[in-house]
PDB file of C-alpha atoms in Angstrom:
ATOM      1  CA  GLU U1098      -1.614  12.847   9.831  1.00 59.00           C
ATOM      2  CA  ASP U1099      -1.099   9.278   8.669  1.00 60.00           C
ATOM      3  CA  GLN U1100      -0.444   9.111   4.974  1.00 85.00           C
ATOM      4  CA  VAL U1101       0.342   6.593   2.236  1.00 92.00           C
ATOM      5  CA  THR U1102       1.737   7.772  -1.109  1.00 94.00           C
ATOM      6  CA  GLN U1103       2.328   5.600  -4.151  1.00 96.00           C
ATOM      7  CA  SER U1104       4.457   6.397  -7.165  1.00 95.00           C
ATOM      8  CA  PRO U1105       4.371   6.548 -10.055  1.00 96.00           C
ATOM      9  CA  GLU U1106       0.650   7.027 -10.683  1.00 95.00           C
ATOM     10  CA  ALA U1107       0.959   5.126 -13.932  1.00 97.00           C
ATOM     11  CA  LEU U1108       3.680   2.987 -15.467  1.00 97.00           C
ATOM     12  CA  ARG U1109       3.944   1.610 -18.981  1.00 97.00           C
ATOM     13  CA  LEU U1110       6.404  -1.221 -19.563  1.00 97.00           C
ATOM     14  CA  GLN U1111       7.308  -3.434 -22.440  1.00 97.00           C
ATOM     15  CA  GLU U1112       6.957  -7.143 -21.802  1.00 97.00           C
ATOM     16  CA  GLY U1113      10.149  -8.297 -20.081  1.00 96.00           C
ATOM     17  CA  GLU U1114      11.137  -4.808 -18.903  1.00 97.00           C
ATOM     18  CA  SER U1115      11.633  -4.988 -15.128  1.00 97.00           C
ATOM     19  CA  SER U1116      10.746  -2.085 -12.849  1.00 97.00           C
ATOM     20  CA  SER U1117       9.663  -1.138  -9.320  1.00 98.00           C
ATOM     21  CA  LEU U1118       6.641   0.507  -7.752  1.00 98.00           C
ATOM     22  CA  ASN U1119       6.995   2.598  -4.611  1.00 98.00           C
ATOM     23  CA  CYS U1120       4.798   2.983  -1.533  1.00 97.00           C
ATOM     24  CA  SER U1121       5.980   5.505   1.048  1.00 96.00           C
ATOM     25  CA  TYR U1122       4.215   5.955   4.354  1.00 92.00           C
ATOM     26  CA  THR U1123       4.179   8.309   7.301  1.00 89.00           C
ATOM     27  CA  VAL U1124       2.321   6.516  10.056  1.00 81.00           C
ATOM     28  CA  SER U1125       2.868   5.987  13.743  1.00 78.00           C
ATOM     29  CA  GLY U1126       3.413   2.445  14.876  1.00 80.00           C
ATOM     30  CA  LEU U1127       3.344   0.426  11.671  1.00 84.00           C
ATOM     31  CA  ARG U1128       1.744  -2.984  12.243  1.00 85.00           C
ATOM     32  CA  GLY U1129       1.756  -4.265   8.699  1.00 89.00           C
ATOM     33  CA  LEU U1130       2.038  -3.197   5.071  1.00 93.00           C
ATOM     34  CA  PHE U1131      -0.155  -4.910   2.500  1.00 94.00           C
ATOM     35  CA  TRP U1132       0.042  -5.056  -1.282  1.00 97.00           C
ATOM     36  CA  TYR U1133      -3.094  -5.681  -3.333  1.00 97.00           C
ATOM     37  CA  ARG U1134      -3.760  -6.053  -7.040  1.00 97.00           C
ATOM     38  CA  GLN U1135      -6.919  -4.538  -8.519  1.00 96.00           C
ATOM     39  CA  ASP U1136      -8.183  -5.410 -11.985  1.00 95.00           C
ATOM     40  CA  PRO U1137     -10.724  -3.138 -13.740  1.00 92.00           C
ATOM     41  CA  GLY U1138     -14.236  -3.659 -12.404  1.00 90.00           C
ATOM     42  CA  LYS U1139     -13.057  -5.884  -9.575  1.00 93.00           C
ATOM     43  CA  GLY U1140     -12.151  -5.582  -5.925  1.00 94.00           C
ATOM     44  CA  PRO U1141      -8.580  -5.580  -4.650  1.00 95.00           C
ATOM     45  CA  GLU U1142      -6.947  -8.994  -4.358  1.00 95.00           C
ATOM     46  CA  PHE U1143      -4.365  -9.672  -1.667  1.00 94.00           C
ATOM     47  CA  LEU U1144      -0.740 -10.207  -2.715  1.00 96.00           C
ATOM     48  CA  PHE U1145       1.638  -9.748   0.238  1.00 92.00           C
ATOM     49  CA  THR U1146       1.948  -8.653   3.832  1.00 92.00           C
ATOM     50  CA  LEU U1147       5.180  -7.283   5.306  1.00 93.00           C
ATOM     51  CA  TYR U1148       5.634  -6.592   8.999  1.00 89.00           C
ATOM     52  CA  SER U1149       9.150  -5.396   9.689  1.00 89.00           C
ATOM     53  CA  ALA U1150      11.957  -3.490   7.948  1.00 92.00           C
ATOM     54  CA  GLY U1151      14.178  -5.795   5.927  1.00 95.00           C
ATOM     55  CA  GLU U1152      11.436  -8.304   5.244  1.00 95.00           C
ATOM     56  CA  GLU U1153      10.933  -9.560   1.683  1.00 96.00           C
ATOM     57  CA  LYS U1154       8.206 -11.672   0.088  1.00 96.00           C
ATOM     58  CA  GLU U1155       8.108 -13.185  -3.408  1.00 96.00           C
ATOM     59  CA  LYS U1156       5.410 -14.564  -5.652  1.00 94.00           C
ATOM     60  CA  GLU U1157       6.159 -15.472  -9.269  1.00 94.00           C
ATOM     61  CA  ARG U1158       7.436 -12.274 -10.940  1.00 96.00           C
ATOM     62  CA  LEU U1159       6.645 -10.052  -7.945  1.00 97.00           C
ATOM     63  CA  LYS U1160       8.855  -9.265  -4.984  1.00 98.00           C
ATOM     64  CA  ALA U1161       7.886  -6.931  -2.147  1.00 97.00           C
ATOM     65  CA  THR U1162      10.394  -5.308   0.204  1.00 97.00           C
ATOM     66  CA  LEU U1163      10.001  -3.075   3.239  1.00 95.00           C
ATOM     67  CA  THR U1164      12.104  -0.365   4.884  1.00 93.00           C
ATOM     68  CA  LYS U1165      11.205   1.917   7.783  1.00 89.00           C
ATOM     69  CA  LYS U1166       9.695   4.511   5.471  1.00 91.00           C
ATOM     70  CA  GLU U1167       8.700   2.741   2.269  1.00 95.00           C
ATOM     71  CA  SER U1168       7.971  -0.459   0.433  1.00 97.00           C
ATOM     72  CA  PHE U1169       8.837  -1.487  -3.088  1.00 98.00           C
ATOM     73  CA  LEU U1170       7.062  -3.894  -5.365  1.00 98.00           C
ATOM     74  CA  HIS U1171       9.602  -5.169  -7.862  1.00 98.00           C
ATOM     75  CA  ILE U1172       8.290  -6.682 -11.066  1.00 97.00           C
ATOM     76  CA  THR U1173      10.758  -8.868 -12.920  1.00 97.00           C
ATOM     77  CA  ALA U1174      10.234  -9.592 -16.630  1.00 97.00           C
ATOM     78  CA  PRO U1175       6.558  -8.592 -16.528  1.00 97.00           C
ATOM     79  CA  LYS U1176       3.947 -10.076 -18.821  1.00 97.00           C
ATOM     80  CA  PRO U1177       0.785  -8.433 -20.199  1.00 97.00           C
ATOM     81  CA  GLU U1178      -1.288 -10.312 -17.612  1.00 97.00           C
ATOM     82  CA  ASP U1179       0.506  -8.365 -14.883  1.00 97.00           C
ATOM     83  CA  SER U1180      -1.308  -5.236 -16.074  1.00 97.00           C
ATOM     84  CA  ALA U1181      -3.458  -3.974 -13.193  1.00 97.00           C
ATOM     85  CA  THR U1182      -3.555  -1.302 -10.503  1.00 96.00           C
ATOM     86  CA  TYR U1183      -1.355  -2.146  -7.526  1.00 97.00           C
ATOM     87  CA  LEU U1184      -2.468  -0.758  -4.175  1.00 96.00           C
ATOM     88  CA  CYS U1185      -0.595  -0.640  -0.921  1.00 96.00           C
ATOM     89  CA  ALA U1186      -2.196  -0.292   2.486  1.00 94.00           C
ATOM     90  CA  VAL U1187      -0.779   0.175   5.952  1.00 91.00           C
ATOM     91  CA  GLN U1188      -2.145  -0.974   9.259  1.00 87.00           C
ATOM     92  CA  ALA U1189      -0.920   1.257  12.053  1.00 79.00           C
ATOM     93  CA  GLY U1190      -1.449   2.322  15.608  1.00 73.00           C
ATOM     94  CA  ARG U1191      -3.626   0.525  18.110  1.00 71.00           C
ATOM     95  CA  ASP U1192      -6.529  -0.160  15.777  1.00 70.00           C
ATOM     96  CA  PHE U1193      -5.775  -3.363  13.924  1.00 69.00           C
ATOM     97  CA  ASN U1194      -8.927  -3.065  11.863  1.00 72.00           C
ATOM     98  CA  LYS U1195      -8.072   0.278  10.319  1.00 79.00           C
ATOM     99  CA  PHE U1196      -6.156   0.420   7.051  1.00 86.00           C
ATOM    100  CA  TYR U1197      -4.822   3.415   5.126  1.00 89.00           C
ATOM    101  CA  PHE U1198      -4.666   2.875   1.372  1.00 92.00           C
ATOM    102  CA  GLY U1199      -2.591   4.641  -1.246  1.00 93.00           C
ATOM    103  CA  SER U1200      -4.123   5.698  -4.560  1.00 92.00           C
ATOM    104  CA  GLY U1201      -2.352   2.955  -6.469  1.00 95.00           C
ATOM    105  CA  THR U1202      -0.025   2.570  -9.441  1.00 97.00           C
ATOM    106  CA  LYS U1203      -1.674   1.639 -12.702  1.00 96.00           C
ATOM    107  CA  LEU U1204       0.649  -0.740 -14.536  1.00 97.00           C
ATOM    108  CA  ASN U1205       0.303  -1.409 -18.248  1.00 97.00           C
ATOM    109  CA  VAL U1206       2.546  -4.070 -19.780  1.00 97.00           C
ATOM    110  CA  LYS U1207       2.654  -4.056 -23.574  1.00 97.00           C
ATOM    111  CA  PRO U1208       3.439  -7.249 -25.511  1.00 95.00           C
TER     112      PRO U1208
ATOM    113  CA  ASP N 395     -18.484 -19.775  -5.395  1.00 65.00           C
ATOM    114  CA  THR N 396     -18.008 -16.070  -4.649  1.00 71.00           C
ATOM    115  CA  ALA N 397     -16.403 -15.390  -1.275  1.00 92.00           C
ATOM    116  CA  VAL N 398     -17.587 -11.791  -0.791  1.00 96.00           C
ATOM    117  CA  SER N 399     -20.569 -10.810  -2.886  1.00 96.00           C
ATOM    118  CA  GLN N 400     -22.195  -7.404  -3.232  1.00 96.00           C
ATOM    119  CA  THR N 401     -25.449  -6.432  -4.843  1.00 96.00           C
ATOM    120  CA  PRO N 402     -26.185  -4.561  -6.944  1.00 97.00           C
ATOM    121  CA  LYS N 403     -23.064  -4.156  -9.088  1.00 96.00           C
ATOM    122  CA  TYR N 404     -24.382  -0.930 -10.602  1.00 97.00           C
ATOM    123  CA  LEU N 405     -26.769   1.574  -9.062  1.00 97.00           C
ATOM    124  CA  VAL N 406     -27.995   4.661 -10.887  1.00 97.00           C
ATOM    125  CA  THR N 407     -30.363   6.918  -9.003  1.00 97.00           C
ATOM    126  CA  GLN N 408     -31.597  10.476  -8.597  1.00 97.00           C
ATOM    127  CA  MET N 409     -30.478  12.943  -5.946  1.00 97.00           C
ATOM    128  CA  GLY N 410     -32.551  12.739  -2.814  1.00 96.00           C
ATOM    129  CA  ASN N 411     -33.407   9.051  -3.160  1.00 97.00           C
ATOM    130  CA  ASP N 412     -32.665   6.396  -0.554  1.00 97.00           C
ATOM    131  CA  LYS N 413     -30.802   3.235  -1.590  1.00 97.00           C
ATOM    132  CA  SER N 414     -29.233   0.141  -0.059  1.00 97.00           C
ATOM    133  CA  ILE N 415     -26.254  -2.018  -0.962  1.00 98.00           C
ATOM    134  CA  LYS N 416     -26.030  -5.558   0.345  1.00 97.00           C
ATOM    135  CA  CYS N 417     -22.954  -7.610   1.161  1.00 97.00           C
ATOM    136  CA  GLU N 418     -22.550 -11.247   2.102  1.00 97.00           C
ATOM    137  CA  GLN N 419     -19.441 -13.303   2.831  1.00 96.00           C
ATOM    138  CA  ASN N 420     -19.229 -17.094   2.982  1.00 95.00           C
ATOM    139  CA  LEU N 421     -15.698 -17.243   4.385  1.00 93.00           C
ATOM    140  CA  GLY N 422     -16.719 -17.557   8.020  1.00 91.00           C
ATOM    141  CA  HIS N 423     -14.975 -14.272   8.878  1.00 91.00           C
ATOM    142  CA  ASP N 424     -15.894 -12.246  11.942  1.00 89.00           C
ATOM    143  CA  THR N 425     -15.007  -8.783  10.619  1.00 90.00           C
ATOM    144  CA  MET N 426     -16.586  -6.907   7.730  1.00 93.00           C
ATOM    145  CA  TYR N 427     -15.940  -3.447   6.239  1.00 94.00           C
ATOM    146  CA  TRP N 428     -17.338  -0.835   3.938  1.00 95.00           C
ATOM    147  CA  TYR N 429     -14.942   1.242   1.842  1.00 95.00           C
ATOM    148  CA  LYS N 430     -15.523   4.099  -0.569  1.00 95.00           C
ATOM    149  CA  GLN N 431     -13.251   4.397  -3.621  1.00 94.00           C
ATOM    150  CA  ASP N 432     -13.339   7.832  -5.184  1.00 88.00           C
ATOM    151  CA  SER N 433     -12.398   8.892  -8.700  1.00 82.00           C
ATOM    152  CA  LYS N 434      -8.730   9.151  -7.696  1.00 78.00           C
ATOM    153  CA  LYS N 435      -8.805   5.497  -6.637  1.00 80.00           C
ATOM    154  CA  PHE N 436      -8.271   6.170  -2.922  1.00 87.00           C
ATOM    155  CA  LEU N 437      -9.939   3.504  -0.818  1.00 92.00           C
ATOM    156  CA  LYS N 438     -11.244   5.064   2.389  1.00 92.00           C
ATOM    157  CA  ILE N 439     -12.663   3.039   5.208  1.00 91.00           C
ATOM    158  CA  MET N 440     -16.172   3.988   6.270  1.00 93.00           C
ATOM    159  CA  PHE N 441     -17.293   1.344   8.741  1.00 92.00           C
ATOM    160  CA  SER N 442     -16.147  -1.912  10.246  1.00 90.00           C
ATOM    161  CA  TYR N 443     -18.137  -4.513  12.150  1.00 90.00           C
ATOM    162  CA  ASN N 444     -16.825  -7.368  14.244  1.00 86.00           C
ATOM    163  CA  ASN N 445     -19.385 -10.102  14.837  1.00 84.00           C
ATOM    164  CA  LYS N 446     -22.302  -7.674  14.333  1.00 83.00           C
ATOM    165  CA  GLU N 447     -20.784  -4.983  16.540  1.00 86.00           C
ATOM    166  CA  LEU N 448     -19.696  -1.623  15.090  1.00 88.00           C
ATOM    167  CA  ILE N 449     -15.972  -1.127  15.766  1.00 84.00           C
ATOM    168  CA  ILE N 450     -14.961   1.546  13.260  1.00 81.00           C
ATOM    169  CA  ASN N 451     -17.120   4.513  12.328  1.00 82.00           C
ATOM    170  CA  GLU N 452     -15.131   7.037  10.363  1.00 83.00           C
ATOM    171  CA  THR N 453     -16.206  10.601   9.700  1.00 78.00           C
ATOM    172  CA  VAL N 454     -19.071   9.705   7.417  1.00 87.00           C
ATOM    173  CA  PRO N 455     -22.329  11.690   7.032  1.00 90.00           C
ATOM    174  CA  ASN N 456     -25.074  10.191   9.152  1.00 91.00           C
ATOM    175  CA  ARG N 457     -27.043   9.674   5.941  1.00 95.00           C
ATOM    176  CA  PHE N 458     -24.975   6.488   5.721  1.00 95.00           C
ATOM    177  CA  SER N 459     -26.154   3.750   8.048  1.00 94.00           C
ATOM    178  CA  PRO N 460     -24.626   0.278   8.128  1.00 94.00           C
ATOM    179  CA  LYS N 461     -26.529  -2.715   9.421  1.00 93.00           C
ATOM    180  CA  SER N 462     -25.194  -6.157  10.247  1.00 93.00           C
ATOM    181  CA  PRO N 463     -28.002  -8.684  10.852  1.00 91.00           C
ATOM    182  CA  ASP N 464     -25.443 -11.447  11.379  1.00 91.00           C
ATOM    183  CA  LYS N 465     -21.692 -11.776  11.003  1.00 89.00           C
ATOM    184  CA  ALA N 466     -21.982 -12.947   7.394  1.00 94.00           C
ATOM    185  CA  HIS N 467     -23.918  -9.891   6.220  1.00 95.00           C
ATOM    186  CA  LEU N 468     -23.210  -6.168   6.236  1.00 96.00           C
ATOM    187  CA  ASN N 469     -25.567  -3.829   4.419  1.00 96.00           C
ATOM    188  CA  LEU N 470     -25.196  -0.130   3.728  1.00 97.00           C
ATOM    189  CA  HIS N 471     -28.209   2.158   3.561  1.00 97.00           C
ATOM    190  CA  ILE N 472     -27.838   5.672   2.198  1.00 96.00           C
ATOM    191  CA  ASN N 473     -30.507   8.326   2.722  1.00 96.00           C
ATOM    192  CA  SER N 474     -31.040  11.497   0.705  1.00 97.00           C
ATOM    193  CA  LEU N 475     -28.376  10.704  -1.884  1.00 96.00           C
ATOM    194  CA  GLU N 476     -26.151  13.562  -3.043  1.00 96.00           C
ATOM    195  CA  LEU N 477     -24.011  14.009  -6.166  1.00 95.00           C
ATOM    196  CA  GLY N 478     -20.861  13.624  -4.076  1.00 93.00           C
ATOM    197  CA  ASP N 479     -21.915  10.130  -3.036  1.00 95.00           C
ATOM    198  CA  SER N 480     -21.120   8.878  -6.534  1.00 96.00           C
ATOM    199  CA  ALA N 481     -18.258   6.401  -6.150  1.00 95.00           C
ATOM    200  CA  VAL N 482     -17.499   2.700  -6.039  1.00 96.00           C
ATOM    201  CA  TYR N 483     -18.345   1.110  -2.702  1.00 97.00           C
ATOM    202  CA  PHE N 484     -16.492  -2.014  -1.660  1.00 97.00           C
ATOM    203  CA  CYS N 485     -17.371  -4.513   0.988  1.00 97.00           C
ATOM    204  CA  ALA N 486     -14.595  -6.574   2.536  1.00 95.00           C
ATOM    205  CA  SER N 487     -14.142  -9.180   5.229  1.00 94.00           C
ATOM    206  CA  SER N 488     -11.186 -10.419   7.248  1.00 91.00           C
ATOM    207  CA  PRO N 489     -10.660 -13.429   9.484  1.00 85.00           C
ATOM    208  CA  LEU N 490      -8.775 -11.932  12.374  1.00 70.00           C
ATOM    209  CA  ALA N 491     -10.077  -8.970  14.345  1.00 60.00           C
ATOM    210  CA  GLY N 492      -7.644  -7.242  16.630  1.00 59.00           C
ATOM    211  CA  LEU N 493      -4.556  -8.901  15.211  1.00 62.00           C
ATOM    212  CA  ALA N 494      -1.871  -7.719  12.833  1.00 58.00           C
ATOM    213  CA  LYS N 495      -2.317 -10.469  10.220  1.00 67.00           C
ATOM    214  CA  ASN N 496      -5.610  -9.065   9.065  1.00 78.00           C
ATOM    215  CA  ILE N 497      -5.827  -9.825   5.357  1.00 87.00           C
ATOM    216  CA  GLN N 498      -8.923  -8.391   3.749  1.00 91.00           C
ATOM    217  CA  TYR N 499     -10.985 -10.062   1.051  1.00 93.00           C
ATOM    218  CA  PHE N 500     -12.943  -7.678  -1.135  1.00 96.00           C
ATOM    219  CA  GLY N 501     -16.152  -7.893  -3.083  1.00 96.00           C
ATOM    220  CA  ALA N 502     -16.336  -6.754  -6.700  1.00 96.00           C
ATOM    221  CA  GLY N 503     -17.743  -3.347  -5.766  1.00 96.00           C
ATOM    222  CA  THR N 504     -20.953  -1.410  -6.339  1.00 97.00           C
ATOM    223  CA  ARG N 505     -20.685   1.546  -8.703  1.00 96.00           C
ATOM    224  CA  LEU N 506     -23.114   4.200  -7.485  1.00 97.00           C
ATOM    225  CA  SER N 507     -24.012   7.049  -9.823  1.00 96.00           C
ATOM    226  CA  VAL N 508     -26.166   9.850  -8.445  1.00 96.00           C
ATOM    227  CA  LEU N 509     -27.757  12.035 -11.127  1.00 95.00           C
TER     228      LEU N 509
END
């Protein structure tokens, strides 16, 4: 069965303390891996898409990487405004409209 | 100007009632989705429509019936509400059906509480 697992469930960091979030997947025929940010009371907001192992994408303090079995979201010198839940989703198989989401990592950055 | 808008934001109702959630997107996208987010934050796809045609229909009780009057609107009607239907329901849209670069844009969600 296709599955997406994110770890840790929750992460507390001090401002400036870098860390990484993990998204591991067991799917057949990965088409794309997506990272989203979700703030409380809001819908997920797109961050990155990765398509092949070895690919990397960066945006401000965030950097996403992809291997054949997992993706990492690296957060460098985080700020309190980076606090949110980060979700990953995979698009796999022949159905391009079907996405499998993980349960997210809730990040809390303290000033 | 909100890209994907859902109404209502909150919905509190009794078991057995019938309710509807509406979704509209002004992005010109062809594909729209309904997701359910449970208490553990898992987002599970329920339905997807491409240009008013149903293309994904996951294992969802037939009490849930989506309707797409045009490609900018996707509504969700729920009959005979049950306690287990309590969740946050998200509508989303994406520009490219049938292609890998299918970024989804989400609404703010509708929090349904069944008492």
